mmCIF file of C-alpha atoms in Angstrom:
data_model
loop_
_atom_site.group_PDB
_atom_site.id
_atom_site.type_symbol
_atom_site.label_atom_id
_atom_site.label_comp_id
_atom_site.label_asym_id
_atom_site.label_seq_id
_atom_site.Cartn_x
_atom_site.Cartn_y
_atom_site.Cartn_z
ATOM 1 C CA UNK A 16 0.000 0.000 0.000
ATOM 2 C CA UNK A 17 1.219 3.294 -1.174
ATOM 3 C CA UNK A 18 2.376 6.337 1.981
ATOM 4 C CA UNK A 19 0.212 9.349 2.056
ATOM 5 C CA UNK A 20 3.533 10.972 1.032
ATOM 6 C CA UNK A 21 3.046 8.899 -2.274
ATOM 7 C CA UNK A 22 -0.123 9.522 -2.997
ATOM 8 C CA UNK A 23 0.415 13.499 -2.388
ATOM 9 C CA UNK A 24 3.705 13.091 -5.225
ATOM 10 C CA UNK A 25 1.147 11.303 -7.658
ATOM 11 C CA UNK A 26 -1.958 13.854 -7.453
ATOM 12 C CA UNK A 27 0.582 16.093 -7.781
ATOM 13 C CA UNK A 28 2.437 14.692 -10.889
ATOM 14 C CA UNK A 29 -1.485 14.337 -12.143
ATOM 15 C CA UNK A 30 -1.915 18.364 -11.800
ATOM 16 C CA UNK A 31 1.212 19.006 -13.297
ATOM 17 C CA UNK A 32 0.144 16.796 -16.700
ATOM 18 C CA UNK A 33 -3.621 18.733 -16.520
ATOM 19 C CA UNK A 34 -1.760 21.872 -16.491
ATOM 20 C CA UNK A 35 0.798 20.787 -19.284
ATOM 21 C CA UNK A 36 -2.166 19.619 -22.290
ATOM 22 C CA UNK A 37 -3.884 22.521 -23.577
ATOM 23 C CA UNK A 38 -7.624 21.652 -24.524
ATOM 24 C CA UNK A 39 -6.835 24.374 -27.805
ATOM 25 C CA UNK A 40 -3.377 22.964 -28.802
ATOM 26 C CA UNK A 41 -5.214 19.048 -28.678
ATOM 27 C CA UNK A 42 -8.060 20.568 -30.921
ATOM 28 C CA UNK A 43 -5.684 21.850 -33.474
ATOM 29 C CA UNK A 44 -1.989 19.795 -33.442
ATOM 30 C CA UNK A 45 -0.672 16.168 -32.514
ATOM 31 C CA UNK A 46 1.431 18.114 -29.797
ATOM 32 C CA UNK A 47 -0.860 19.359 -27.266
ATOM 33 C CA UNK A 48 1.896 19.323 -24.840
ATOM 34 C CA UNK A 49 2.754 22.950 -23.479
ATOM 35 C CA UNK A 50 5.221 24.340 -21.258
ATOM 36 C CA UNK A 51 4.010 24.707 -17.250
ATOM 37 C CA UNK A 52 6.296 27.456 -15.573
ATOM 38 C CA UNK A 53 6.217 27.156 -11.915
ATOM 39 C CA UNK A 54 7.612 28.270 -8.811
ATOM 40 C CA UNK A 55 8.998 25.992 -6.409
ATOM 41 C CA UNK A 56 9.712 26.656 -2.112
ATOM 42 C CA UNK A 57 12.202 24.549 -1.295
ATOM 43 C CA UNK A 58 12.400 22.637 2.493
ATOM 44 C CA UNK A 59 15.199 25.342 2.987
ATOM 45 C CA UNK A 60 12.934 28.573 2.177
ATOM 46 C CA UNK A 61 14.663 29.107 -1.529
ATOM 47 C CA UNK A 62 12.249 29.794 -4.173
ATOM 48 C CA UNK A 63 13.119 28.463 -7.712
ATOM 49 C CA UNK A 64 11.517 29.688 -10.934
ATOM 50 C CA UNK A 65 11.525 27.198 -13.817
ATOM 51 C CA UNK A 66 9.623 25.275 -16.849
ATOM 52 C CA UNK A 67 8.905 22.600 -15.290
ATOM 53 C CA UNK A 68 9.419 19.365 -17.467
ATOM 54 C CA UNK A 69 8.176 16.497 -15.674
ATOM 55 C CA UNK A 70 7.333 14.635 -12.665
ATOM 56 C CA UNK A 71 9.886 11.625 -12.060
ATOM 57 C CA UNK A 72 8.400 9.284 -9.600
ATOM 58 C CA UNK A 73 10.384 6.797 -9.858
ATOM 59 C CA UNK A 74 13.568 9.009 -8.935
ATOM 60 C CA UNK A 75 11.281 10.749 -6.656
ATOM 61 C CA UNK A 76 12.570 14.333 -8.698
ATOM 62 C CA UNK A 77 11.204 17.098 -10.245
ATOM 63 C CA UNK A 78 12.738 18.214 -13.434
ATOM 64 C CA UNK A 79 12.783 21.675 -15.416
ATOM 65 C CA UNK A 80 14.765 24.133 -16.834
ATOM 66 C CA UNK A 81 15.376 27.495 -15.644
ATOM 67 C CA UNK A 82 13.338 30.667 -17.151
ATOM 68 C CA UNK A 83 16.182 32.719 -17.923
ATOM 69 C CA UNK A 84 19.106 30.394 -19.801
ATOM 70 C CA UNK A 85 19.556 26.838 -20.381
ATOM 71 C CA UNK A 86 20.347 25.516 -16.771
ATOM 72 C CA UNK A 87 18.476 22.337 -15.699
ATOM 73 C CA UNK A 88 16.926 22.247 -12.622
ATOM 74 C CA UNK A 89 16.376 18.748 -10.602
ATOM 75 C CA UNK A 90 14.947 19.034 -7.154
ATOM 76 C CA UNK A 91 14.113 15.606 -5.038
ATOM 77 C CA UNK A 92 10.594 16.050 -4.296
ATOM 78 C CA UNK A 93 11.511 15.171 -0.772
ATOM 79 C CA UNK A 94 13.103 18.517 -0.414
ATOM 80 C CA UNK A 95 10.178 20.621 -1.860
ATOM 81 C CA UNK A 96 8.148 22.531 0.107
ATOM 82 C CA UNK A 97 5.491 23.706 -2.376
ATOM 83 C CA UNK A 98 4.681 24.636 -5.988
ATOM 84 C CA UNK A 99 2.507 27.271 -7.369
ATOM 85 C CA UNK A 100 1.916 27.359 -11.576
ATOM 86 C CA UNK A 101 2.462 30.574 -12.455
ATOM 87 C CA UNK A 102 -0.144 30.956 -14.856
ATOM 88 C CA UNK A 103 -1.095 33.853 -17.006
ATOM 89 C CA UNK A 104 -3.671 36.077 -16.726
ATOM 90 C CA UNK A 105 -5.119 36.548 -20.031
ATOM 91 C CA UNK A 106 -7.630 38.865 -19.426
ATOM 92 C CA UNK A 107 -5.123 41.536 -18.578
ATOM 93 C CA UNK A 108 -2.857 40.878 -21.215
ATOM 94 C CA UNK A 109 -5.655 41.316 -23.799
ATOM 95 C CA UNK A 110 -6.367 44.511 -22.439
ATOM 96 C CA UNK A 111 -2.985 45.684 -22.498
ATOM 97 C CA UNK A 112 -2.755 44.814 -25.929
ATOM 98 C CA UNK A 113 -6.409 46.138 -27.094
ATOM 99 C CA UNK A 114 -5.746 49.220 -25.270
ATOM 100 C CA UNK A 115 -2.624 50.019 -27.371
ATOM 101 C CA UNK A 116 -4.207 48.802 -30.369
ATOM 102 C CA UNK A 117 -7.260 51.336 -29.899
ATOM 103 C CA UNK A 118 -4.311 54.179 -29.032
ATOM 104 C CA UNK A 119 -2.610 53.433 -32.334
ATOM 105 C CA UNK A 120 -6.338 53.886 -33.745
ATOM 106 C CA UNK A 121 -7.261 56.773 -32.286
ATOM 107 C CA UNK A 122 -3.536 58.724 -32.683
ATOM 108 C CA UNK A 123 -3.796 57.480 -36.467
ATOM 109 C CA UNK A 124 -7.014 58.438 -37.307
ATOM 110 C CA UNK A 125 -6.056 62.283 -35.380
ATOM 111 C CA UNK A 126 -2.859 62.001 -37.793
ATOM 112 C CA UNK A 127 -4.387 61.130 -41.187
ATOM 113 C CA UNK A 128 -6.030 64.869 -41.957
ATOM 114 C CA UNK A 129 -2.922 66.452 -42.022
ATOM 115 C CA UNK A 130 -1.250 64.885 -44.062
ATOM 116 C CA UNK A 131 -4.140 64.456 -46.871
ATOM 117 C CA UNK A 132 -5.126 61.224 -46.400
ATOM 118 C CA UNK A 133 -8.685 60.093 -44.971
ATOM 119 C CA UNK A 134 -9.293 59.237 -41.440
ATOM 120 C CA UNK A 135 -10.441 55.668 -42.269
ATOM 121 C CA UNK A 136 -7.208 54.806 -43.727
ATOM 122 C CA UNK A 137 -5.391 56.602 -40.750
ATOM 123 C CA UNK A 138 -7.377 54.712 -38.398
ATOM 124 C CA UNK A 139 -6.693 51.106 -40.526
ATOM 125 C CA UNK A 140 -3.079 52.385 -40.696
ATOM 126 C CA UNK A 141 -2.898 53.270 -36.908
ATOM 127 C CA UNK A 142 -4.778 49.814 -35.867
ATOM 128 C CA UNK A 143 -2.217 48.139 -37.722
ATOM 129 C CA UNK A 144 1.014 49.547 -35.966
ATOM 130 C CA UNK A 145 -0.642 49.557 -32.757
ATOM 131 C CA UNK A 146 -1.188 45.722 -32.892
ATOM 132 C CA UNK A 147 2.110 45.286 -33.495
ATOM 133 C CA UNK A 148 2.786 47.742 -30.950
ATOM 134 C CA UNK A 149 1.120 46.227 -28.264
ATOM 135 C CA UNK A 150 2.923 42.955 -28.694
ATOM 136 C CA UNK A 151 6.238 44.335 -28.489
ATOM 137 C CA UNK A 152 5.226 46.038 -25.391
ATOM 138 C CA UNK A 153 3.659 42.296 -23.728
ATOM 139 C CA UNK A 154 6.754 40.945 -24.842
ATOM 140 C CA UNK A 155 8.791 43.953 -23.056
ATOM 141 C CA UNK A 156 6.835 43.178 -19.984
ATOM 142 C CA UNK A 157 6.022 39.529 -19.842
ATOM 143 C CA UNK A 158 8.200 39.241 -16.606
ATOM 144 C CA UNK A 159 6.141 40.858 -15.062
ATOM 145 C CA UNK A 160 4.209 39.964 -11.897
ATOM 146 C CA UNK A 161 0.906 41.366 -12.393
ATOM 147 C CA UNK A 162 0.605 39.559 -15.772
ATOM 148 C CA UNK A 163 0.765 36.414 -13.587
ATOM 149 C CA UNK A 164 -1.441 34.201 -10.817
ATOM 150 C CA UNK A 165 0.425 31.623 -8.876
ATOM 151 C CA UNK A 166 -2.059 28.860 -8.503
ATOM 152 C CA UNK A 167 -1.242 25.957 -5.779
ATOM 153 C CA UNK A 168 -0.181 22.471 -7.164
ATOM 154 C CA UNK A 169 1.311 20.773 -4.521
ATOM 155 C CA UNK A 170 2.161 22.040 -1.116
ATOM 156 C CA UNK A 171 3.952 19.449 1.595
ATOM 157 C CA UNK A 172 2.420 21.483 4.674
ATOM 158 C CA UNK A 173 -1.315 20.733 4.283
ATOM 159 C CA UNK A 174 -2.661 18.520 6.290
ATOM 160 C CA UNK A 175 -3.710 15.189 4.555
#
């Protein structure tokens, strides 16, 4: 009969695949496998950031790869405190984006009388660059920690 311990590693190995298979990637491609960033409290208080690869029960490790470079990160799962997916919020990033998209609109449409063109190809013009806009700016600030919520996936302090 498997420990509690056990049990907690394997319902947590089970959130870590829900998390990883995208219900929009398996509707469209073979590989509906996506990344799961997480971050990870170590026994000794350290908090890791990393993509988090898989769940090795058999080793009893967790395996990922650090955010920033090509480091691999292998923690025993005996040593980890808790883990929280950082996941993003996509409400906020939309607005971000839609918010610089309508600025580019608005600024372009303002722009096109001057110059002798008509405000409805300003506007199209101005829609245009501000899409592009805003994703240069999400990509500027994806670090960011108000683009993210760190939702619980396994934490060894909760009572079983």
């Amino acid at each position: 009969m498997p420990s509690v311990q056990q049990l907690r590693w394997e319902a947590f190995a089970d959130a870590v695949e829900r998390a990883a298979h995208s219900h929009i990637l398996r509707a469209f491609s073979a590989q509906s496998r996506e990344y799961v960033d997480v971050r990870v409290e170590t026994e000794a208080g350290v908090s890791v950031e990393c993509r988090l690869l898989e769940v090795d029960l058999d080793k009893q490790v967790l395996v990922g790869r650090a955010l920033t470079g090509r480091d691999a990160v292998v923690l025993p799962l005996s040593r980890v405190r808790a883990v929280w997916h950082m996941r993003r919020k996509m409400g906020r990033a939309l607005s971000i984006w839609l918010a610089v998209l309508l600025g580019g609109t608005a600024v372009g449409a303002l722009l096109a009388p001057p110059v002798r063109a008509s405000a409805t190809s300003g506007a199209v013009v101005g829609a245009l660059l501000g899409a592009f806009a805003g994703m240069g700016i999400l990509f500027l600030i994806d670090g960011w920690p108000a683009l993210y919520e760190l939702v619980p996936m396994y934490d060894s302090t909760q009572p079983s």
